[in-house]
């Protein structure tokens, strides 16, 4: 038999990946309302159109309603996870470990147990998980190149992979540059982090 593989593509406008601390909680109701009000009042449109009214009057009005997009984005950011919706439920957990931790494996096991308890809590509390019994837990070993030898980090990484699986463990090296390039990179990170803090 000749079987064909059918590929279906689904495009979603402005699909975003939200990475946040597991201890994150939505703002309280009063603050959430204030944020929603500010999202509407701060939105303005440069594009206008002319509407003709009775008695020969013409009115210039915005041709777009950007306030709704602002309101929608703010609404999803302040919303508490609901039982019947999955817009604020977590899909995965990234457990970040330091290569300088002398008890890295013990730390990884403790964090894994803590996360599994949160994922399987009955009744479910915040944070809510999309599928509590089948959450993808990944492990990120963070190595600061300015503070230690990469070969030691790689040995630690091999231990991590042998315990938690090769496809679930990742090694990220930071501060591996030196000289002028390092300063330029540092400035870029500072600017990026400043923008992220402003957007939260």
mmCIF file of C-alpha atoms in Angstrom:
data_model
loop_
_atom_site.group_PDB
_atom_site.id
_atom_site.type_symbol
_atom_site.label_atom_id
_atom_site.label_comp_id
_atom_site.label_asym_id
_atom_site.label_seq_id
_atom_site.Cartn_x
_atom_site.Cartn_y
_atom_site.Cartn_z
ATOM 1 C CA UNK A 1 0.000 0.000 0.000
ATOM 2 C CA UNK A 2 1.102 3.508 -0.722
ATOM 3 C CA UNK A 3 0.698 5.712 2.315
ATOM 4 C CA UNK A 4 1.093 9.435 2.064
ATOM 5 C CA UNK A 5 2.194 11.678 4.834
ATOM 6 C CA UNK A 6 0.053 14.785 5.123
ATOM 7 C CA UNK A 7 1.577 17.842 6.749
ATOM 8 C CA UNK A 8 -0.739 20.394 8.249
ATOM 9 C CA UNK A 9 0.517 23.858 8.953
ATOM 10 C CA UNK A 10 -1.097 26.123 11.475
ATOM 11 C CA UNK A 11 -0.044 29.734 11.729
ATOM 12 C CA UNK A 12 -0.819 31.748 14.796
ATOM 13 C CA UNK A 13 -0.306 35.484 14.737
ATOM 14 C CA UNK A 14 1.949 36.704 17.551
ATOM 15 C CA UNK A 15 2.487 33.294 19.140
ATOM 16 C CA UNK A 16 4.683 33.876 22.181
ATOM 17 C CA UNK A 17 6.632 31.739 24.580
ATOM 18 C CA UNK A 18 6.354 32.979 28.141
ATOM 19 C CA UNK A 19 9.192 31.949 30.447
ATOM 20 C CA UNK A 20 8.644 32.837 34.085
ATOM 21 C CA UNK A 21 9.628 31.866 37.595
ATOM 22 C CA UNK A 22 7.685 28.937 39.047
ATOM 23 C CA UNK A 23 6.783 31.177 41.998
ATOM 24 C CA UNK A 24 5.093 33.729 39.719
ATOM 25 C CA UNK A 25 1.585 34.791 40.707
ATOM 26 C CA UNK A 26 -0.804 37.117 38.853
ATOM 27 C CA UNK A 27 -1.263 40.574 40.392
ATOM 28 C CA UNK A 28 -4.090 41.160 42.853
ATOM 29 C CA UNK A 29 -7.452 42.298 41.468
ATOM 30 C CA UNK A 30 -7.028 46.021 42.228
ATOM 31 C CA UNK A 31 -3.633 46.176 40.514
ATOM 32 C CA UNK A 32 -4.885 44.078 37.587
ATOM 33 C CA UNK A 33 -7.773 46.514 36.992
ATOM 34 C CA UNK A 34 -5.374 49.446 37.126
ATOM 35 C CA UNK A 35 -3.083 47.766 34.580
ATOM 36 C CA UNK A 36 -6.046 47.071 32.261
ATOM 37 C CA UNK A 37 -7.215 50.708 32.503
ATOM 38 C CA UNK A 38 -3.718 51.996 31.772
ATOM 39 C CA UNK A 39 -3.389 49.683 28.763
ATOM 40 C CA UNK A 40 -6.481 51.289 27.224
ATOM 41 C CA UNK A 41 -5.654 54.910 28.052
ATOM 42 C CA UNK A 42 -2.047 54.623 26.854
ATOM 43 C CA UNK A 43 -3.064 53.308 23.415
ATOM 44 C CA UNK A 44 -3.486 55.796 20.619
ATOM 45 C CA UNK A 45 -3.684 55.554 16.870
ATOM 46 C CA UNK A 46 -1.947 57.869 14.428
ATOM 47 C CA UNK A 47 -4.164 56.803 11.543
ATOM 48 C CA UNK A 48 -7.473 58.633 11.256
ATOM 49 C CA UNK A 49 -10.468 58.705 8.966
ATOM 50 C CA UNK A 50 -13.181 61.288 8.310
ATOM 51 C CA UNK A 51 -16.782 60.438 9.154
ATOM 52 C CA UNK A 52 -19.508 62.639 7.688
ATOM 53 C CA UNK A 53 -22.315 63.445 10.094
ATOM 54 C CA UNK A 54 -25.655 65.171 9.562
ATOM 55 C CA UNK A 55 -25.765 68.917 8.961
ATOM 56 C CA UNK A 56 -22.538 68.739 6.945
ATOM 57 C CA UNK A 57 -20.376 68.072 9.994
ATOM 58 C CA UNK A 58 -17.279 65.937 9.626
ATOM 59 C CA UNK A 59 -15.547 64.136 12.438
ATOM 60 C CA UNK A 60 -11.976 62.871 12.417
ATOM 61 C CA UNK A 61 -11.693 59.575 14.335
ATOM 62 C CA UNK A 62 -9.005 56.902 14.713
ATOM 63 C CA UNK A 63 -9.187 54.298 11.952
ATOM 64 C CA UNK A 64 -7.851 51.577 14.240
ATOM 65 C CA UNK A 65 -8.522 50.517 17.801
ATOM 66 C CA UNK A 66 -5.039 49.673 19.151
ATOM 67 C CA UNK A 67 -6.410 49.837 22.679
ATOM 68 C CA UNK A 68 -8.018 46.421 22.233
ATOM 69 C CA UNK A 69 -4.723 44.711 21.366
ATOM 70 C CA UNK A 70 -3.085 46.396 24.361
ATOM 71 C CA UNK A 71 -5.988 45.413 26.609
ATOM 72 C CA UNK A 72 -5.930 41.799 25.355
ATOM 73 C CA UNK A 73 -2.171 41.435 25.972
ATOM 74 C CA UNK A 74 -2.520 42.922 29.452
ATOM 75 C CA UNK A 75 -5.553 40.750 30.198
ATOM 76 C CA UNK A 76 -3.640 37.568 29.407
ATOM 77 C CA UNK A 77 -0.698 38.735 31.529
ATOM 78 C CA UNK A 78 -2.801 39.474 34.653
ATOM 79 C CA UNK A 79 -5.301 36.626 34.349
ATOM 80 C CA UNK A 80 -5.451 33.884 36.970
ATOM 81 C CA UNK A 81 -5.401 30.386 35.443
ATOM 82 C CA UNK A 82 -8.977 29.146 35.091
ATOM 83 C CA UNK A 83 -10.265 25.576 35.276
ATOM 84 C CA UNK A 84 -11.738 25.665 31.777
ATOM 85 C CA UNK A 85 -9.024 27.623 29.950
ATOM 86 C CA UNK A 86 -5.350 26.944 29.387
ATOM 87 C CA UNK A 87 -3.974 30.394 28.565
ATOM 88 C CA UNK A 88 -1.909 30.603 31.769
ATOM 89 C CA UNK A 89 -1.092 26.931 32.381
ATOM 90 C CA UNK A 90 2.521 25.817 32.365
ATOM 91 C CA UNK A 91 3.623 23.332 29.699
ATOM 92 C CA UNK A 92 7.148 22.605 30.832
ATOM 93 C CA UNK A 93 9.678 23.268 33.564
ATOM 94 C CA UNK A 94 13.332 24.191 33.061
ATOM 95 C CA UNK A 95 15.434 23.330 36.101
ATOM 96 C CA UNK A 96 18.544 25.524 36.004
ATOM 97 C CA UNK A 97 21.686 24.297 37.751
ATOM 98 C CA UNK A 98 25.095 25.875 38.226
ATOM 99 C CA UNK A 99 28.240 24.068 37.101
ATOM 100 C CA UNK A 100 29.984 25.514 40.177
ATOM 101 C CA UNK A 101 27.622 23.634 42.526
ATOM 102 C CA UNK A 102 29.700 20.923 44.225
ATOM 103 C CA UNK A 103 26.536 18.891 44.936
ATOM 104 C CA UNK A 104 24.896 19.476 41.560
ATOM 105 C CA UNK A 105 23.271 16.034 41.325
ATOM 106 C CA UNK A 106 21.792 16.316 44.814
ATOM 107 C CA UNK A 107 20.500 19.807 43.997
ATOM 108 C CA UNK A 108 18.966 18.512 40.757
ATOM 109 C CA UNK A 109 17.216 15.685 42.615
ATOM 110 C CA UNK A 110 15.868 18.060 45.281
ATOM 111 C CA UNK A 111 14.566 20.520 42.686
ATOM 112 C CA UNK A 112 13.025 17.687 40.667
ATOM 113 C CA UNK A 113 11.182 16.386 43.735
ATOM 114 C CA UNK A 114 9.969 19.881 44.611
ATOM 115 C CA UNK A 115 8.687 20.475 41.079
ATOM 116 C CA UNK A 116 7.010 17.054 40.916
ATOM 117 C CA UNK A 117 5.203 17.783 44.185
ATOM 118 C CA UNK A 118 3.915 21.058 42.724
ATOM 119 C CA UNK A 119 2.856 19.341 39.502
ATOM 120 C CA UNK A 120 0.945 16.554 41.266
ATOM 121 C CA UNK A 121 -0.637 18.528 44.119
ATOM 122 C CA UNK A 122 -4.247 17.606 44.936
ATOM 123 C CA UNK A 123 -6.293 19.720 44.678
ATOM 124 C CA UNK A 124 -4.262 21.650 42.094
ATOM 125 C CA UNK A 125 -2.968 25.041 43.195
ATOM 126 C CA UNK A 126 -0.913 27.717 41.479
ATOM 127 C CA UNK A 127 0.974 27.243 39.291
ATOM 128 C CA UNK A 128 -1.386 25.204 37.129
ATOM 129 C CA UNK A 129 0.037 22.713 34.671
ATOM 130 C CA UNK A 130 -1.406 21.870 31.266
ATOM 131 C CA UNK A 131 -1.007 18.139 31.868
ATOM 132 C CA UNK A 132 0.246 17.589 35.431
ATOM 133 C CA UNK A 133 1.160 13.915 35.049
ATOM 134 C CA UNK A 134 3.197 14.394 31.887
ATOM 135 C CA UNK A 135 5.165 17.648 32.236
ATOM 136 C CA UNK A 136 8.419 17.961 30.328
ATOM 137 C CA UNK A 137 11.102 18.715 32.903
ATOM 138 C CA UNK A 138 14.343 19.849 31.260
ATOM 139 C CA UNK A 139 17.688 20.496 32.915
ATOM 140 C CA UNK A 140 19.902 23.442 31.998
ATOM 141 C CA UNK A 141 23.463 23.400 33.322
ATOM 142 C CA UNK A 142 24.695 26.987 33.378
ATOM 143 C CA UNK A 143 28.466 27.466 33.184
ATOM 144 C CA UNK A 144 30.136 30.843 33.708
ATOM 145 C CA UNK A 145 33.261 30.762 31.521
ATOM 146 C CA UNK A 146 34.905 33.569 33.483
ATOM 147 C CA UNK A 147 34.769 31.568 36.721
ATOM 148 C CA UNK A 148 35.671 28.002 35.843
ATOM 149 C CA UNK A 149 37.060 25.460 33.409
ATOM 150 C CA UNK A 150 34.659 24.191 30.727
ATOM 151 C CA UNK A 151 36.081 20.650 30.939
ATOM 152 C CA UNK A 152 34.815 20.303 34.529
ATOM 153 C CA UNK A 153 31.418 21.595 33.439
ATOM 154 C CA UNK A 154 31.339 19.039 30.623
ATOM 155 C CA UNK A 155 32.072 16.216 33.074
ATOM 156 C CA UNK A 156 29.245 17.447 35.282
ATOM 157 C CA UNK A 157 27.020 17.667 32.216
ATOM 158 C CA UNK A 158 27.704 14.011 31.356
ATOM 159 C CA UNK A 159 26.641 13.002 34.877
ATOM 160 C CA UNK A 160 23.468 15.061 34.485
ATOM 161 C CA UNK A 161 22.651 13.394 31.138
ATOM 162 C CA UNK A 162 23.223 9.894 32.519
ATOM 163 C CA UNK A 163 20.767 10.564 35.359
ATOM 164 C CA UNK A 164 18.002 12.533 33.633
ATOM 165 C CA UNK A 165 18.307 11.619 29.956
ATOM 166 C CA UNK A 166 20.368 12.943 27.074
ATOM 167 C CA UNK A 167 17.438 14.673 25.352
ATOM 168 C CA UNK A 168 16.365 16.566 28.456
ATOM 169 C CA UNK A 169 19.711 18.087 29.484
ATOM 170 C CA UNK A 170 21.406 21.154 28.030
ATOM 171 C CA UNK A 171 24.664 23.002 28.702
ATOM 172 C CA UNK A 172 24.793 26.779 28.365
ATOM 173 C CA UNK A 173 28.111 28.597 28.665
ATOM 174 C CA UNK A 174 28.063 32.325 29.391
ATOM 175 C CA UNK A 175 30.890 34.869 29.661
ATOM 176 C CA UNK A 176 33.156 32.829 27.409
ATOM 177 C CA UNK A 177 34.546 35.888 25.588
ATOM 178 C CA UNK A 178 37.341 38.156 26.725
ATOM 179 C CA UNK A 179 38.723 41.533 25.744
ATOM 180 C CA UNK A 180 36.700 44.281 24.003
ATOM 181 C CA UNK A 181 34.158 41.800 22.650
ATOM 182 C CA UNK A 182 33.299 40.847 26.207
ATOM 183 C CA UNK A 183 32.523 44.454 27.173
ATOM 184 C CA UNK A 184 30.308 44.926 24.107
ATOM 185 C CA UNK A 185 28.467 41.704 24.883
ATOM 186 C CA UNK A 186 28.011 42.747 28.503
ATOM 187 C CA UNK A 187 26.483 46.071 27.415
ATOM 188 C CA UNK A 188 24.053 44.242 25.099
ATOM 189 C CA UNK A 189 22.952 41.983 27.957
ATOM 190 C CA UNK A 190 22.471 44.941 30.301
ATOM 191 C CA UNK A 191 20.318 46.721 27.707
ATOM 192 C CA UNK A 192 18.302 43.568 27.029
ATOM 193 C CA UNK A 193 17.664 42.931 30.716
ATOM 194 C CA UNK A 194 16.631 46.563 31.198
ATOM 195 C CA UNK A 195 14.056 46.217 28.406
ATOM 196 C CA UNK A 196 12.733 42.960 29.871
ATOM 197 C CA UNK A 197 12.299 44.524 33.307
ATOM 198 C CA UNK A 198 10.421 47.493 31.782
ATOM 199 C CA UNK A 199 8.052 45.180 29.896
ATOM 200 C CA UNK A 200 7.142 43.218 33.058
#
